[in-house]
JSON list of C-alpha atoms in Angstrom, two decimals:
[
{"chain": "A", "resi": 330, "resn": "MET", "atom": "CA", "xyz": [7.94, 20.07, 15.31]},
{"chain": "A", "resi": 331, "resn": "SER", "atom": "CA", "xyz": [10.42, 17.43, 14.08]},
{"chain": "A", "resi": 332, "resn": "ARG", "atom": "CA", "xyz": [12.79, 17.65, 11.19]},
{"chain": "A", "resi": 333, "resn": "PHE", "atom": "CA", "xyz": [10.05, 15.50, 9.22]},
{"chain": "A", "resi": 334, "resn": "SER", "atom": "CA", "xyz": [7.36, 18.21, 9.57]},
{"chain": "A", "resi": 335, "resn": "VAL", "atom": "CA", "xyz": [5.53, 16.94, 6.34]},
{"chain": "A", "resi": 336, "resn": "PHE", "atom": "CA", "xyz": [4.71, 13.92, 8.30]},
{"chain": "A", "resi": 337, "resn": "GLU", "atom": "CA", "xyz": [3.40, 15.38, 11.59]},
{"chain": "A", "resi": 338, "resn": "VAL", "atom": "CA", "xyz": [-0.05, 13.83, 10.84]},
{"chain": "A", "resi": 339, "resn": "SER", "atom": "CA", "xyz": [0.58, 10.36, 12.19]},
{"chain": "A", "resi": 340, "resn": "THR", "atom": "CA", "xyz": [-1.74, 8.55, 14.59]},
{"chain": "A", "resi": 341, "resn": "ARG", "atom": "CA", "xyz": [-0.60, 6.39, 17.51]},
{"chain": "A", "resi": 342, "resn": "ALA", "atom": "CA", "xyz": [-2.11, 3.09, 15.47]},
{"chain": "A", "resi": 343, "resn": "HIS", "atom": "CA", "xyz": [-0.43, 4.13, 12.25]},
{"chain": "A", "resi": 344, "resn": "GLY", "atom": "CA", "xyz": [2.84, 4.95, 14.10]},
{"chain": "A", "resi": 345, "resn": "GLN", "atom": "CA", "xyz": [3.04, 1.49, 15.54]},
{"chain": "A", "resi": 346, "resn": "ALA", "atom": "CA", "xyz": [2.24, -0.24, 12.44]},
{"chain": "A", "resi": 347, "resn": "ALA", "atom": "CA", "xyz": [4.77, 1.93, 10.68]},
{"chain": "A", "resi": 348, "resn": "ALA", "atom": "CA", "xyz": [7.61, 1.17, 13.04]},
{"chain": "A", "resi": 349, "resn": "LEU", "atom": "CA", "xyz": [6.83, -2.53, 12.77]},
{"chain": "A", "resi": 350, "resn": "LEU", "atom": "CA", "xyz": [7.02, -2.24, 8.94]},
{"chain": "A", "resi": 351, "resn": "LEU", "atom": "CA", "xyz": [10.43, -0.50, 9.21]},
{"chain": "A", "resi": 352, "resn": "VAL", "atom": "CA", "xyz": [11.78, -3.18, 11.66]},
{"chain": "A", "resi": 353, "resn": "ARG", "atom": "CA", "xyz": [10.74, -6.07, 9.34]},
{"chain": "A", "resi": 354, "resn": "LEU", "atom": "CA", "xyz": [12.44, -4.56, 6.20]},
{"chain": "A", "resi": 355, "resn": "GLN", "atom": "CA", "xyz": [15.69, -6.04, 7.31]},
{"chain": "A", "resi": 356, "resn": "ASN", "atom": "CA", "xyz": [14.06, -9.49, 7.07]},
{"chain": "A", "resi": 357, "resn": "GLN", "atom": "CA", "xyz": [13.34, -8.65, 3.48]},
{"chain": "A", "resi": 358, "resn": "ASP", "atom": "CA", "xyz": [16.70, -7.20, 2.66]},
{"chain": "A", "resi": 359, "resn": "GLY", "atom": "CA", "xyz": [19.71, -7.58, 4.97]},
{"chain": "A", "resi": 360, "resn": "GLU", "atom": "CA", "xyz": [21.25, -4.24, 3.77]},
{"chain": "A", "resi": 361, "resn": "LEU", "atom": "CA", "xyz": [18.03, -2.30, 5.14]},
{"chain": "A", "resi": 362, "resn": "VAL", "atom": "CA", "xyz": [19.06, -2.39, 9.00]},
{"chain": "A", "resi": 363, "resn": "LEU", "atom": "CA", "xyz": [18.06, 0.65, 10.72]},
{"chain": "A", "resi": 364, "resn": "THR", "atom": "CA", "xyz": [18.81, 1.94, 14.17]},
{"chain": "A", "resi": 365, "resn": "GLU", "atom": "CA", "xyz": [16.00, 2.49, 16.88]},
{"chain": "A", "resi": 366, "resn": "GLU", "atom": "CA", "xyz": [16.49, 6.30, 16.40]},
{"chain": "A", "resi": 367, "resn": "GLN", "atom": "CA", "xyz": [16.24, 5.98, 12.50]},
{"chain": "A", "resi": 368, "resn": "ILE", "atom": "CA", "xyz": [13.01, 3.84, 12.96]},
{"chain": "A", "resi": 369, "resn": "ASP", "atom": "CA", "xyz": [11.59, 6.57, 15.23]},
{"chain": "A", "resi": 370, "resn": "PHE", "atom": "CA", "xyz": [12.56, 9.28, 12.76]},
{"chain": "A", "resi": 371, "resn": "LEU", "atom": "CA", "xyz": [11.21, 7.33, 9.68]},
{"chain": "A", "resi": 372, "resn": "ALA", "atom": "CA", "xyz": [7.92, 5.94, 11.34]},
{"chain": "A", "resi": 373, "resn": "PRO", "atom": "CA", "xyz": [5.84, 9.18, 10.92]},
{"chain": "A", "resi": 374, "resn": "GLY", "atom": "CA", "xyz": [6.74, 9.25, 7.14]},
{"chain": "A", "resi": 375, "resn": "VAL", "atom": "CA", "xyz": [5.29, 5.69, 6.68]},
{"chain": "A", "resi": 376, "resn": "ALA", "atom": "CA", "xyz": [2.31, 6.68, 8.97]},
{"chain": "A", "resi": 377, "resn": "ALA", "atom": "CA", "xyz": [1.53, 9.45, 6.40]},
{"chain": "A", "resi": 378, "resn": "TRP", "atom": "CA", "xyz": [1.54, 6.88, 3.64]},
{"chain": "A", "resi": 379, "resn": "PHE", "atom": "CA", "xyz": [-0.93, 4.74, 5.70]},
{"chain": "A", "resi": 380, "resn": "GLU", "atom": "CA", "xyz": [-2.99, 7.89, 6.44]},
{"chain": "A", "resi": 381, "resn": "ARG", "atom": "CA", "xyz": [-3.31, 8.60, 2.72]},
{"chain": "A", "resi": 382, "resn": "GLY", "atom": "CA", "xyz": [-4.71, 5.06, 1.97]},
{"chain": "A", "resi": 383, "resn": "ALA", "atom": "CA", "xyz": [-1.48, 3.19, 1.12]},
{"chain": "A", "resi": 384, "resn": "SER", "atom": "CA", "xyz": [-1.26, -0.34, 2.10]},
{"chain": "A", "resi": 385, "resn": "PRO", "atom": "CA", "xyz": [1.76, -1.83, 3.79]},
{"chain": "A", "resi": 386, "resn": "ALA", "atom": "CA", "xyz": [2.63, -3.72, 0.81]},
{"chain": "A", "resi": 387, "resn": "ALA", "atom": "CA", "xyz": [2.59, -0.54, -1.32]},
{"chain": "A", "resi": 388, "resn": "VAL", "atom": "CA", "xyz": [5.15, 1.01, 1.24]},
{"chain": "A", "resi": 389, "resn": "ARG", "atom": "CA", "xyz": [7.28, -1.80, 1.37]},
{"chain": "A", "resi": 390, "resn": "LYS", "atom": "CA", "xyz": [7.36, -1.81, -2.52]},
{"chain": "A", "resi": 391, "resn": "ALA", "atom": "CA", "xyz": [8.24, 1.91, -2.50]},
{"chain": "A", "resi": 392, "resn": "LEU", "atom": "CA", "xyz": [11.09, 1.39, 0.01]},
{"chain": "A", "resi": 393, "resn": "THR", "atom": "CA", "xyz": [12.62, -1.88, -1.39]},
{"chain": "A", "resi": 394, "resn": "GLU", "atom": "CA", "xyz": [12.03, -1.78, -5.29]},
{"chain": "A", "resi": 395, "resn": "ASP", "atom": "CA", "xyz": [15.07, -1.20, -7.37]},
{"chain": "A", "resi": 396, "resn": "LEU", "atom": "CA", "xyz": [17.58, -0.58, -4.69]},
{"chain": "A", "resi": 397, "resn": "PRO", "atom": "CA", "xyz": [21.12, 0.67, -5.47]},
{"chain": "A", "resi": 398, "resn": "ARG", "atom": "CA", "xyz": [23.73, -1.91, -4.60]},
{"chain": "A", "resi": 399, "resn": "PRO", "atom": "CA", "xyz": [25.25, -1.62, -2.13]},
{"chain": "A", "resi": 400, "resn": "VAL", "atom": "CA", "xyz": [22.84, 0.32, 0.04]},
{"chain": "A", "resi": 401, "resn": "ARG", "atom": "CA", "xyz": [25.15, 2.61, 1.83]},
{"chain": "A", "resi": 402, "resn": "PHE", "atom": "CA", "xyz": [22.79, 4.80, 3.89]},
{"chain": "A", "resi": 403, "resn": "PRO", "atom": "CA", "xyz": [19.25, 2.99, 4.19]},
{"chain": "A", "resi": 404, "resn": "ALA", "atom": "CA", "xyz": [17.67, 5.63, 6.56]},
{"chain": "A", "resi": 405, "resn": "GLN", "atom": "CA", "xyz": [18.56, 8.46, 4.03]},
{"chain": "A", "resi": 406, "resn": "LEU", "atom": "CA", "xyz": [17.35, 6.53, 0.97]},
{"chain": "A", "resi": 407, "resn": "MET", "atom": "CA", "xyz": [14.24, 5.49, 2.88]},
{"chain": "A", "resi": 408, "resn": "ARG", "atom": "CA", "xyz": [13.49, 9.26, 3.84]},
{"chain": "A", "resi": 409, "resn": "HIS", "atom": "CA", "xyz": [13.85, 10.23, 0.27]},
{"chain": "A", "resi": 410, "resn": "ARG", "atom": "CA", "xyz": [11.64, 7.71, -1.05]},
{"chain": "A", "resi": 411, "resn": "LEU", "atom": "CA", "xyz": [9.12, 8.51, 1.50]},
{"chain": "A", "resi": 412, "resn": "THR", "atom": "CA", "xyz": [9.09, 12.16, 0.71]},
{"chain": "A", "resi": 413, "resn": "VAL", "atom": "CA", "xyz": [9.35, 12.06, -2.99]},
{"chain": "A", "resi": 414, "resn": "SER", "atom": "CA", "xyz": [6.61, 9.39, -3.64]},
{"chain": "A", "resi": 415, "resn": "LEU", "atom": "CA", "xyz": [4.27, 10.38, -0.79]},
{"chain": "A", "resi": 416, "resn": "PRO", "atom": "CA", "xyz": [0.74, 9.73, -2.23]},
{"chain": "A", "resi": 417, "resn": "SER", "atom": "CA", "xyz": [-1.55, 12.79, -2.80]},
{"chain": "A", "resi": 418, "resn": "GLY", "atom": "CA", "xyz": [-3.93, 11.89, -0.02]},
{"chain": "A", "resi": 419, "resn": "ARG", "atom": "CA", "xyz": [-6.90, 12.48, -2.39]},
{"chain": "A", "resi": 420, "resn": "SER", "atom": "CA", "xyz": [-9.01, 9.36, -3.08]},
{"chain": "A", "resi": 421, "resn": "LEU", "atom": "CA", "xyz": [-8.99, 8.03, -6.52]},
{"chain": "A", "resi": 422, "resn": "PRO", "atom": "CA", "xyz": [-12.02, 9.11, -8.69]},
{"chain": "A", "resi": 423, "resn": "ALA", "atom": "CA", "xyz": [-14.61, 6.27, -9.10]},
{"chain": "A", "resi": 424, "resn": "ALA", "atom": "CA", "xyz": [-13.49, 5.56, -12.71]},
{"chain": "A", "resi": 425, "resn": "TYR", "atom": "CA", "xyz": [-10.10, 4.62, -11.13]},
{"chain": "A", "resi": 426, "resn": "ARG", "atom": "CA", "xyz": [-11.21, 2.28, -8.20]},
{"chain": "A", "resi": 427, "resn": "PRO", "atom": "CA", "xyz": [-10.93, -1.29, -9.00]},
{"chain": "A", "resi": 428, "resn": "VAL", "atom": "CA", "xyz": [-14.49, -3.04, -9.13]},
{"chain": "A", "resi": 429, "resn": "PRO", "atom": "CA", "xyz": [-14.68, -5.72, -6.37]},
{"chain": "A", "resi": 430, "resn": "MET", "atom": "CA", "xyz": [-14.79, -9.37, -7.16]},
{"chain": "A", "resi": 431, "resn": "GLN", "atom": "CA", "xyz": [-18.09, -11.28, -6.72]},
{"chain": "A", "resi": 432, "resn": "ASN", "atom": "CA", "xyz": [-19.06, -14.95, -6.80]},
{"chain": "A", "resi": 433, "resn": "CYS", "atom": "CA", "xyz": [-21.86, -15.69, -9.16]},
{"chain": "A", "resi": 434, "resn": "ASP", "atom": "CA", "xyz": [-25.19, -16.67, -7.49]},
{"chain": "A", "resi": 435, "resn": "GLY", "atom": "CA", "xyz": [-25.67, -19.03, -10.38]},
{"chain": "A", "resi": 436, "resn": "CYS", "atom": "CA", "xyz": [-22.54, -20.83, -11.14]},
{"chain": "A", "resi": 437, "resn": "ASP", "atom": "CA", "xyz": [-20.16, -19.59, -8.20]},
{"chain": "A", "resi": 438, "resn": "ARG", "atom": "CA", "xyz": [-17.68, -18.17, -10.98]},
{"chain": "A", "resi": 439, "resn": "ALA", "atom": "CA", "xyz": [-15.65, -15.21, -9.89]},
{"chain": "A", "resi": 440, "resn": "PHE", "atom": "CA", "xyz": [-16.40, -11.97, -11.80]},
{"chain": "A", "resi": 441, "resn": "ARG", "atom": "CA", "xyz": [-16.07, -8.19, -11.22]},
{"chain": "A", "resi": 442, "resn": "ALA", "atom": "CA", "xyz": [-19.30, -6.07, -10.30]},
{"chain": "A", "resi": 443, "resn": "PRO", "atom": "CA", "xyz": [-20.03, -3.48, -7.97]},
{"chain": "A", "resi": 444, "resn": "GLU", "atom": "CA", "xyz": [-22.78, -5.63, -6.35]},
{"chain": "A", "resi": 445, "resn": "PRO", "atom": "CA", "xyz": [-23.42, -9.56, -5.96]},
{"chain": "A", "resi": 446, "resn": "GLY", "atom": "CA", "xyz": [-25.49, -11.23, -8.55]},
{"chain": "A", "resi": 447, "resn": "HIS", "atom": "CA", "xyz": [-24.89, -13.26, -11.72]},
{"chain": "A", "resi": 448, "resn": "CYS", "atom": "CA", "xyz": [-21.92, -13.35, -14.01]},
{"chain": "A", "resi": 449, "resn": "ASP", "atom": "CA", "xyz": [-22.61, -12.39, -17.68]},
{"chain": "A", "resi": 450, "resn": "GLU", "atom": "CA", "xyz": [-22.85, -15.99, -18.89]},
{"chain": "A", "resi": 451, "resn": "CYS", "atom": "CA", "xyz": [-25.59, -16.78, -16.34]},
{"chain": "A", "resi": 452, "resn": "ASN", "atom": "CA", "xyz": [-27.33, -13.52, -17.05]},
{"chain": "A", "resi": 453, "resn": "GLU", "atom": "CA", "xyz": [-27.20, -14.38, -21.06]},
{"chain": "A", "resi": 454, "resn": "ASN", "atom": "CA", "xyz": [-28.66, -17.94, -20.24]},
{"chain": "A", "resi": 455, "resn": "THR", "atom": "CA", "xyz": [-31.44, -16.36, -18.15]},
{"chain": "A", "resi": 456, "resn": "TYR", "atom": "CA", "xyz": [-32.36, -13.75, -20.76]},
{"chain": "A", "resi": 457, "resn": "ALA", "atom": "CA", "xyz": [-32.05, -16.18, -23.62]},
{"chain": "A", "resi": 458, "resn": "ASN", "atom": "CA", "xyz": [-34.21, -18.85, -21.75]},
{"chain": "A", "resi": 459, "resn": "PRO", "atom": "CA", "xyz": [-36.53, -17.00, -19.56]},
{"chain": "A", "resi": 460, "resn": "ALA", "atom": "CA", "xyz": [-38.53, -19.95, -18.90]},
{"chain": "A", "resi": 461, "resn": "SER", "atom": "CA", "xyz": [-35.74, -21.85, -17.18]},
{"chain": "A", "resi": 462, "resn": "GLY", "atom": "CA", "xyz": [-34.56, -19.12, -15.04]}
]
């Protein structure tokens, strides 16, 4: 078991994506340069975020937002942020999940609804003028 035992859950696919994300951080911020050993050490932490449903953008934001200047120890900072902010792993209740965007079948306007169909305005027009719908 590694020193990062909380992150022992990573899969190979998540591990590769995690390592790539860490390598690319230096492109976003020149102070976030990591050694290969540090990337190998941190990748399971990033993979744990992925396995808990976090997107690469969410992980990038957690690792790069409001950085202290100068960043003296990037690997230790990232390890801390990955550990402290690790998502719970439980999916959000339905009330908190975003409703997907749909295109109205009548006017092609974008609207939020669980299923495709008509926007509110087209529904109102259909119900107000049933003979024309």
